């Protein structure tokens, strides 16, 4: 954690403990953006009084319950170090409200100990705290040892029952940290897999801030998504979360090129996209690109695009991202024949720059999930290089040496006639950039108008 934040919190005269992912990341030797503190012995009003002189204080809520405060420091240096604010909360614990396994609530209680707070956490690697004043590590469940051994272990047997989102969060930790669940945690995941259907879509996909960064996205952006997706399949979480992928599980493609069951091919493509540092959109497309293949005839792309849009809408992904991923899925099966400069310019003309480059990134990942000759991989790489080179050549309407007003002066009418002529001129210029002069294009337009 940034020492600026630590020094600031230490100066508040609160017996604060750094908790959660920040401590876990410290133990792994990496920086953390998390700034979450538990403060025993102080209730919400006490926290507010201590924090208000130092900036704007907001109520921190979980599941509609007030559990603490978030401070946005007035000091610009500290605010720059913690733009999302600094969270402070009294210890929280689980309280039974009835006889059933779901009959409980999480309550904040300043009288609880830091160990009590750790006991209601999800996984042992997240149930570690560091006391700011002394540097003492509080690790009542052996999280540091689990982290060193690469083990994912729940703090208690009710972890997933308390919050089914933890099923996806656990898979995310598998992807990010390469952890492997122990036998008890694995069984708990199997037992509670169906309950992931109860989790709101934005917590899984779209993100609470509508930024597309829910737990599934964080899983896909990890270093080991294939490992996490295989675990999701084996425990039943995958098809509960994404029923669109259920027909793909065990679907044999009976092809020398497509040598893997369809879901294994999908996982391999996602991993290849991750290995190439692909964007979230490319990785989401990799996950869903062949969802339309089971039961499809020749054109599985359109069906896959429909299923991708359906899944991303249900998981409350932002509209723009959902639409973009759907376009990627719909166009992902393009052929790699006769790759040359003209092909690259036409590709840019058809898709636009961002989509064109992302389609090639997806194609490269897709090919790495199949048995294909090296020449196909080389063709995809060649297309990527040509796109970089040809992107400076005219391929958009605004790149033309003439515009609509020029054609109107020649007698073209606004509407389909004008749009069609501009499109025809652009097609000609894409095929031969040397044609992109005002004189040449006006002459071609005059000839067509006669």
XYZ file of C-alpha atoms in Angstrom:
450
model
C 0.000 0.000 0.000
C 1.065 3.556 -0.711
C 2.966 4.866 2.323
C 1.124 8.185 1.925
C -2.152 6.474 2.837
C -0.597 4.521 5.697
C 1.005 7.600 7.221
C -2.260 9.505 6.926
C -4.338 6.771 8.592
C -1.727 6.275 11.281
C -2.038 9.984 12.114
C -5.795 9.711 12.750
C -5.171 8.162 16.176
C -7.379 5.181 15.349
C -6.311 1.629 16.162
C -6.644 0.724 12.494
C -5.913 -2.603 10.819
C -5.245 -2.920 7.116
C -7.358 -5.832 5.849
C -8.277 -7.917 2.826
C -6.620 -7.883 -0.562
C -4.100 -5.216 0.403
C -2.478 -7.471 3.008
C -2.607 -10.471 0.696
C -0.891 -8.486 -2.055
C 1.747 -7.192 0.356
C 2.629 -10.762 1.267
C 3.013 -11.498 -2.430
C 5.317 -8.514 -2.815
C 3.070 -6.466 -5.088
C 1.388 -3.075 -4.734
C -2.305 -2.940 -3.951
C -4.891 -0.299 -4.815
C -7.158 -1.403 -1.966
C -7.417 0.909 1.035
C -9.685 -0.886 3.521
C -9.309 -0.607 7.301
C -11.081 -2.194 10.259
C -11.142 -0.141 13.448
C -12.146 -2.058 16.625
C -13.633 -0.138 19.526
C -15.185 2.695 17.473
C -18.759 2.795 16.157
C -19.917 4.518 12.975
C -20.566 7.884 14.637
C -17.140 7.757 16.254
C -15.564 7.037 12.886
C -17.446 9.919 11.279
C -16.318 12.371 13.959
C -12.705 11.247 13.556
C -12.797 11.486 9.766
C -14.881 14.597 9.036
C -12.066 17.094 9.728
C -10.036 15.425 6.986
C -12.422 15.394 4.037
C -15.804 14.270 2.737
C -17.310 11.267 4.517
C -19.887 8.943 2.936
C -21.830 6.094 4.468
C -20.370 2.698 3.535
C -23.194 0.227 2.901
C -23.227 -3.506 2.248
C -26.525 -5.106 1.184
C -28.359 -1.950 2.235
C -26.883 -1.930 5.757
C -24.649 0.808 7.142
C -21.344 -0.837 8.033
C -18.792 1.962 8.043
C -17.560 5.109 6.324
C -15.655 6.030 3.185
C -13.382 9.062 3.367
C -12.419 11.185 0.381
C -9.477 13.136 1.804
C -9.302 16.895 1.218
C -5.500 16.703 0.984
C -4.810 16.459 -2.771
C -1.742 14.263 -2.354
C -3.645 11.703 -0.297
C -6.673 11.875 -2.567
C -4.436 11.158 -5.554
C -3.113 8.054 -3.769
C -6.672 6.857 -2.989
C -9.002 8.241 -5.694
C -11.725 5.717 -4.784
C -11.605 6.808 -1.149
C -10.429 5.080 2.023
C -12.828 2.701 3.751
C -13.109 2.441 7.527
C -15.438 0.064 9.350
C -15.947 -1.419 12.812
C -15.479 -5.193 12.970
C -18.341 -7.212 11.488
C -19.651 -10.660 12.371
C -22.338 -13.128 11.369
C -25.470 -13.297 13.558
C -28.048 -16.088 13.304
C -31.654 -15.008 12.588
C -33.291 -18.444 12.328
C -32.782 -22.197 12.007
C -31.977 -22.358 8.269
C -28.532 -22.223 6.712
C -29.410 -18.902 5.007
C -30.952 -17.414 8.167
C -28.245 -14.974 9.237
C -27.123 -11.392 8.848
C -23.809 -9.560 8.926
C -23.703 -6.804 11.547
C -21.091 -4.199 12.486
C -20.145 -4.176 16.161
C -17.298 -2.054 17.572
C -17.079 -4.431 20.521
C -15.857 -7.302 18.357
C -12.194 -8.176 17.993
C -10.219 -8.105 14.762
C -10.157 -11.918 14.935
C -13.980 -11.918 14.998
C -13.971 -9.824 11.840
C -11.535 -12.168 10.115
C -13.842 -15.103 10.916
C -16.616 -13.817 8.634
C -14.278 -13.345 5.619
C -14.499 -15.512 2.512
C -11.086 -17.187 2.076
C -8.142 -17.606 4.400
C -5.861 -15.638 2.058
C -8.231 -12.682 2.522
C -8.591 -13.172 6.291
C -5.311 -11.540 7.243
C -4.928 -8.131 8.894
C -1.958 -5.912 9.685
C -2.077 -3.535 12.630
C -0.744 -0.190 11.479
C 0.729 0.949 14.803
C 2.858 -2.143 15.388
C 3.038 -3.942 12.046
C 1.680 -7.065 13.783
C 0.110 -9.586 11.414
C -3.198 -11.092 12.550
C -3.678 -14.394 10.719
C -6.034 -16.626 12.732
C -6.803 -19.058 9.877
C -3.378 -19.644 8.359
C -3.910 -17.511 5.276
C -0.231 -16.686 4.850
C 0.698 -20.377 4.796
C -2.112 -21.104 2.313
C -0.841 -18.309 0.098
C 2.662 -19.750 0.165
C 1.342 -23.247 -0.663
C -0.999 -21.954 -3.380
C -4.130 -23.217 -1.611
C -7.608 -21.698 -1.834
C -9.480 -22.473 1.383
C -12.683 -21.036 2.789
C -12.643 -19.616 6.286
C -15.684 -21.681 7.233
C -18.173 -24.206 5.838
C -20.867 -21.532 5.282
C -18.719 -19.186 3.199
C -20.541 -19.704 -0.105
C -23.950 -19.888 1.598
C -23.296 -16.480 3.155
C -22.668 -14.956 -0.278
C -22.793 -17.062 -3.470
C -20.759 -14.379 -5.279
C -17.812 -15.866 -3.396
C -17.993 -18.825 -5.790
C -16.977 -16.538 -8.649
C -14.549 -14.616 -6.457
C -12.828 -17.866 -5.579
C -12.526 -18.703 -9.252
C -11.150 -15.218 -9.824
C -8.441 -15.871 -7.205
C -7.612 -19.119 -8.995
C -7.149 -17.145 -12.199
C -5.241 -14.259 -10.651
C -3.047 -16.132 -8.181
C -2.938 -19.684 -9.541
C -4.443 -21.094 -6.335
C -5.922 -24.602 -6.102
C -8.888 -25.283 -3.794
C -8.456 -27.845 -1.047
C -10.813 -30.830 -0.913
C -13.323 -29.251 1.476
C -13.526 -26.014 -0.493
C -13.947 -27.973 -3.723
C -16.873 -29.886 -2.259
C -18.422 -26.684 -0.916
C -18.230 -25.212 -4.416
C -20.003 -28.236 -5.875
C -22.671 -28.129 -3.169
C -23.426 -24.421 -3.633
C -22.834 -24.043 -7.389
C -26.491 -23.518 -8.287
C -26.821 -20.664 -5.791
C -24.682 -18.465 -8.049
C -27.868 -17.970 -10.090
C -29.177 -15.865 -7.190
C -26.398 -13.279 -7.471
C -27.290 -9.998 -9.156
C -25.833 -9.643 -12.646
C -23.901 -6.464 -11.967
C -21.922 -8.108 -9.162
C -20.842 -10.861 -11.546
C -20.410 -8.963 -14.796
C -21.312 -5.329 -15.246
C -19.783 -4.156 -12.002
C -21.371 -2.103 -9.214
C -20.045 1.030 -10.939
C -21.292 -0.087 -14.392
C -17.673 -0.322 -15.540
C -17.852 -3.929 -16.684
C -15.513 -5.010 -13.896
C -17.511 -7.571 -11.952
C -15.947 -10.799 -10.708
C -16.240 -12.629 -14.049
C -14.309 -9.877 -15.802
C -11.593 -9.973 -13.151
C -11.398 -13.742 -13.621
C -10.945 -13.361 -17.369
C -8.300 -10.676 -16.857
C -6.239 -12.939 -14.595
C -3.126 -14.824 -15.665
C -4.684 -18.316 -15.412
C -8.274 -18.107 -16.737
C -8.156 -21.607 -18.279
C -7.486 -23.156 -14.876
C -10.355 -21.171 -13.343
C -12.806 -22.010 -16.139
C -11.999 -25.724 -15.939
C -12.674 -25.583 -12.208
C -15.926 -23.716 -12.870
C -16.989 -26.471 -15.279
C -16.015 -29.293 -12.910
C -17.953 -27.796 -9.979
C -21.056 -26.798 -11.961
C -20.519 -23.072 -11.459
C -19.856 -22.432 -15.173
C -23.214 -23.601 -16.486
C -25.104 -22.089 -13.545
C -23.471 -18.760 -14.314
C -23.520 -19.057 -18.120
C -26.210 -21.533 -19.205
C -25.448 -20.454 -22.767
C -22.285 -22.565 -22.526
C -23.967 -25.729 -21.242
C -24.398 -27.315 -24.717
C -20.679 -26.749 -25.357
C -19.582 -28.911 -22.420
C -18.487 -32.269 -23.808
C -19.453 -31.286 -27.365
C -17.089 -33.219 -29.639
C -16.174 -31.452 -32.868
C -14.799 -34.557 -34.644
C -12.268 -32.610 -36.634
C -8.519 -32.793 -37.000
C -8.374 -29.011 -36.662
C -10.839 -28.949 -33.795
C -9.241 -31.681 -31.731
C -10.642 -30.619 -28.345
C -14.127 -30.807 -26.881
C -15.745 -27.454 -27.528
C -15.496 -26.112 -23.988
C -11.808 -27.066 -23.786
C -11.207 -25.240 -27.063
C -12.998 -22.218 -25.601
C -10.849 -22.307 -22.460
C -7.698 -22.598 -24.576
C -8.711 -19.562 -26.635
C -9.378 -17.504 -23.501
C -5.966 -18.526 -22.140
C -4.253 -17.618 -25.421
C -5.952 -14.195 -25.322
C -4.726 -13.745 -21.754
C -1.187 -14.810 -22.674
C -1.229 -12.145 -25.409
C -2.512 -9.527 -22.936
C -5.779 -9.183 -24.844
C -8.397 -6.659 -23.816
C -11.462 -7.543 -21.740
C -13.608 -7.371 -24.886
C -11.380 -9.881 -26.688
C -11.441 -12.227 -23.696
C -15.232 -12.016 -23.364
C -15.526 -12.747 -27.073
C -13.138 -15.689 -26.647
C -15.354 -17.069 -23.887
C -18.549 -16.811 -25.948
C -17.391 -17.026 -29.582
C -18.410 -20.656 -30.198
C -21.484 -20.736 -27.966
C -23.669 -20.967 -31.075
C -21.865 -23.963 -32.556
C -23.865 -26.812 -30.920
C -26.999 -27.305 -32.977
C -25.962 -24.801 -35.639
C -25.608 -25.608 -39.316
C -22.922 -23.665 -41.149
C -23.365 -20.184 -39.700
C -22.737 -20.467 -35.966
C -21.479 -16.868 -35.753
C -24.908 -15.231 -35.816
C -26.309 -17.650 -33.250
C -23.216 -17.132 -31.108
C -23.664 -13.360 -31.321
C -27.267 -13.717 -30.126
C -26.217 -15.893 -27.199
C -23.333 -13.565 -26.311
C -25.659 -10.576 -26.275
C -28.159 -12.503 -24.154
C -25.536 -13.573 -21.607
C -23.914 -10.148 -21.330
C -27.291 -8.437 -20.960
C -28.288 -10.802 -18.152
C -24.984 -10.105 -16.390
C -25.638 -6.366 -16.755
C -22.577 -5.524 -18.804
C -22.539 -1.932 -20.085
C -24.433 -1.563 -23.348
C -21.434 -0.337 -25.317
C -19.230 -3.239 -24.212
C -22.019 -5.764 -24.820
C -22.598 -4.436 -28.339
C -18.888 -4.456 -29.118
C -18.335 -8.022 -27.920
C -21.378 -9.127 -29.906
C -19.837 -7.597 -33.048
C -16.586 -9.436 -32.345
C -18.387 -12.767 -32.018
C -20.466 -12.167 -35.153
C -17.396 -11.385 -37.307
C -14.800 -13.716 -35.783
C -14.824 -16.434 -38.474
C -13.303 -14.416 -41.327
C -10.964 -16.274 -43.689
C -7.234 -15.637 -43.964
C -6.954 -16.048 -47.733
C -4.835 -13.763 -49.928
C -3.651 -11.490 -47.143
C -2.109 -8.390 -48.691
C -2.211 -4.599 -48.386
C -5.570 -4.332 -50.156
C -7.082 -7.007 -47.884
C -5.890 -5.033 -44.850
C -7.367 -1.766 -46.114
C -10.666 -3.453 -46.936
C -10.663 -5.019 -43.483
C -10.160 -1.593 -41.905
C -12.884 -0.175 -44.143
C -15.360 -2.863 -43.127
C -14.738 -2.959 -39.381
C -13.015 0.241 -38.302
C -9.618 0.292 -36.629
C -10.376 -0.910 -33.109
C -12.634 -3.777 -34.144
C -10.232 -4.785 -36.922
C -7.292 -5.103 -34.540
C -9.388 -6.901 -31.917
C -10.706 -9.342 -34.515
C -7.141 -10.225 -35.436
C -6.202 -10.584 -31.750
C -9.147 -12.937 -31.325
C -8.239 -14.846 -34.489
C -4.685 -15.367 -33.234
C -6.026 -16.739 -29.931
C -8.617 -18.880 -31.716
C -5.976 -20.482 -33.945
C -3.821 -21.292 -30.918
C -6.726 -23.316 -29.543
C -6.736 -25.554 -32.642
C -4.379 -27.793 -34.591
C -3.596 -25.614 -37.587
C -0.591 -25.349 -39.901
C 1.970 -22.716 -39.020
C 1.036 -20.889 -42.224
C -2.333 -19.899 -40.728
C -0.698 -18.379 -37.654
C 1.737 -16.578 -39.938
C -1.171 -15.237 -42.026
C -2.845 -13.808 -38.915
C 0.422 -12.237 -37.800
C 0.930 -10.807 -41.275
C -2.530 -9.272 -41.227
C -1.771 -7.626 -37.888
C 1.422 -6.095 -39.309
C -0.364 -4.929 -42.442
C -3.141 -3.304 -40.412
C -0.505 -1.317 -38.529
C 1.041 -0.182 -41.802
C -2.141 0.483 -43.775
C -4.065 2.268 -41.023
C -2.524 5.533 -42.296
C -4.083 4.977 -45.739
C -7.630 6.235 -46.430
C -10.286 3.813 -45.196
C -12.953 6.067 -43.633
C -15.352 8.534 -45.261
C -13.599 11.402 -43.506
C -10.360 10.325 -45.199
C -11.752 11.112 -48.665
C -10.444 14.177 -50.507
C -14.084 15.198 -51.136
C -17.170 15.281 -48.937
C -20.929 15.407 -49.262
C -21.091 19.127 -49.939
C -18.802 18.702 -52.950
C -21.120 16.083 -54.412
C -24.223 18.162 -53.727
C -22.680 20.892 -55.872
C -22.476 18.307 -58.660
C -26.198 17.679 -58.381
C -26.339 14.732 -55.986
C -29.325 14.697 -53.632
C -28.964 14.124 -49.905
C -29.969 10.626 -48.885
C -29.226 7.208 -50.398
C -27.933 8.675 -53.666
C -25.321 10.827 -51.921
C -24.393 8.155 -49.388
C -24.075 5.507 -52.073
C -21.729 7.658 -54.153
C -19.510 8.473 -51.181
C -19.361 4.759 -50.307
C -18.443 3.896 -53.897
C -15.673 6.496 -53.917
C -14.328 5.167 -50.644
C -14.335 1.601 -51.993
C -12.331 2.776 -55.004
C -9.849 4.676 -52.823
C -9.431 1.709 -50.478
C -8.533 -0.443 -53.464
C -6.182 2.207 -54.863
C -5.150 5.005 -52.457
C -3.590 6.945 -55.358
C -7.124 7.837 -56.470
C -7.687 9.942 -53.370
C -7.282 13.367 -54.948
C -10.010 15.971 -55.214
C -9.795 16.179 -58.984
C -9.929 12.417 -59.546
C -12.836 11.823 -57.180
C -14.883 14.721 -58.548
C -14.369 13.422 -62.079
C -15.513 9.920 -61.057
C -18.552 11.404 -59.354
C -19.413 13.509 -62.424
C -19.141 10.463 -64.641
C -21.558 8.526 -62.459
C -24.005 11.440 -62.338
C -24.356 11.673 -66.116
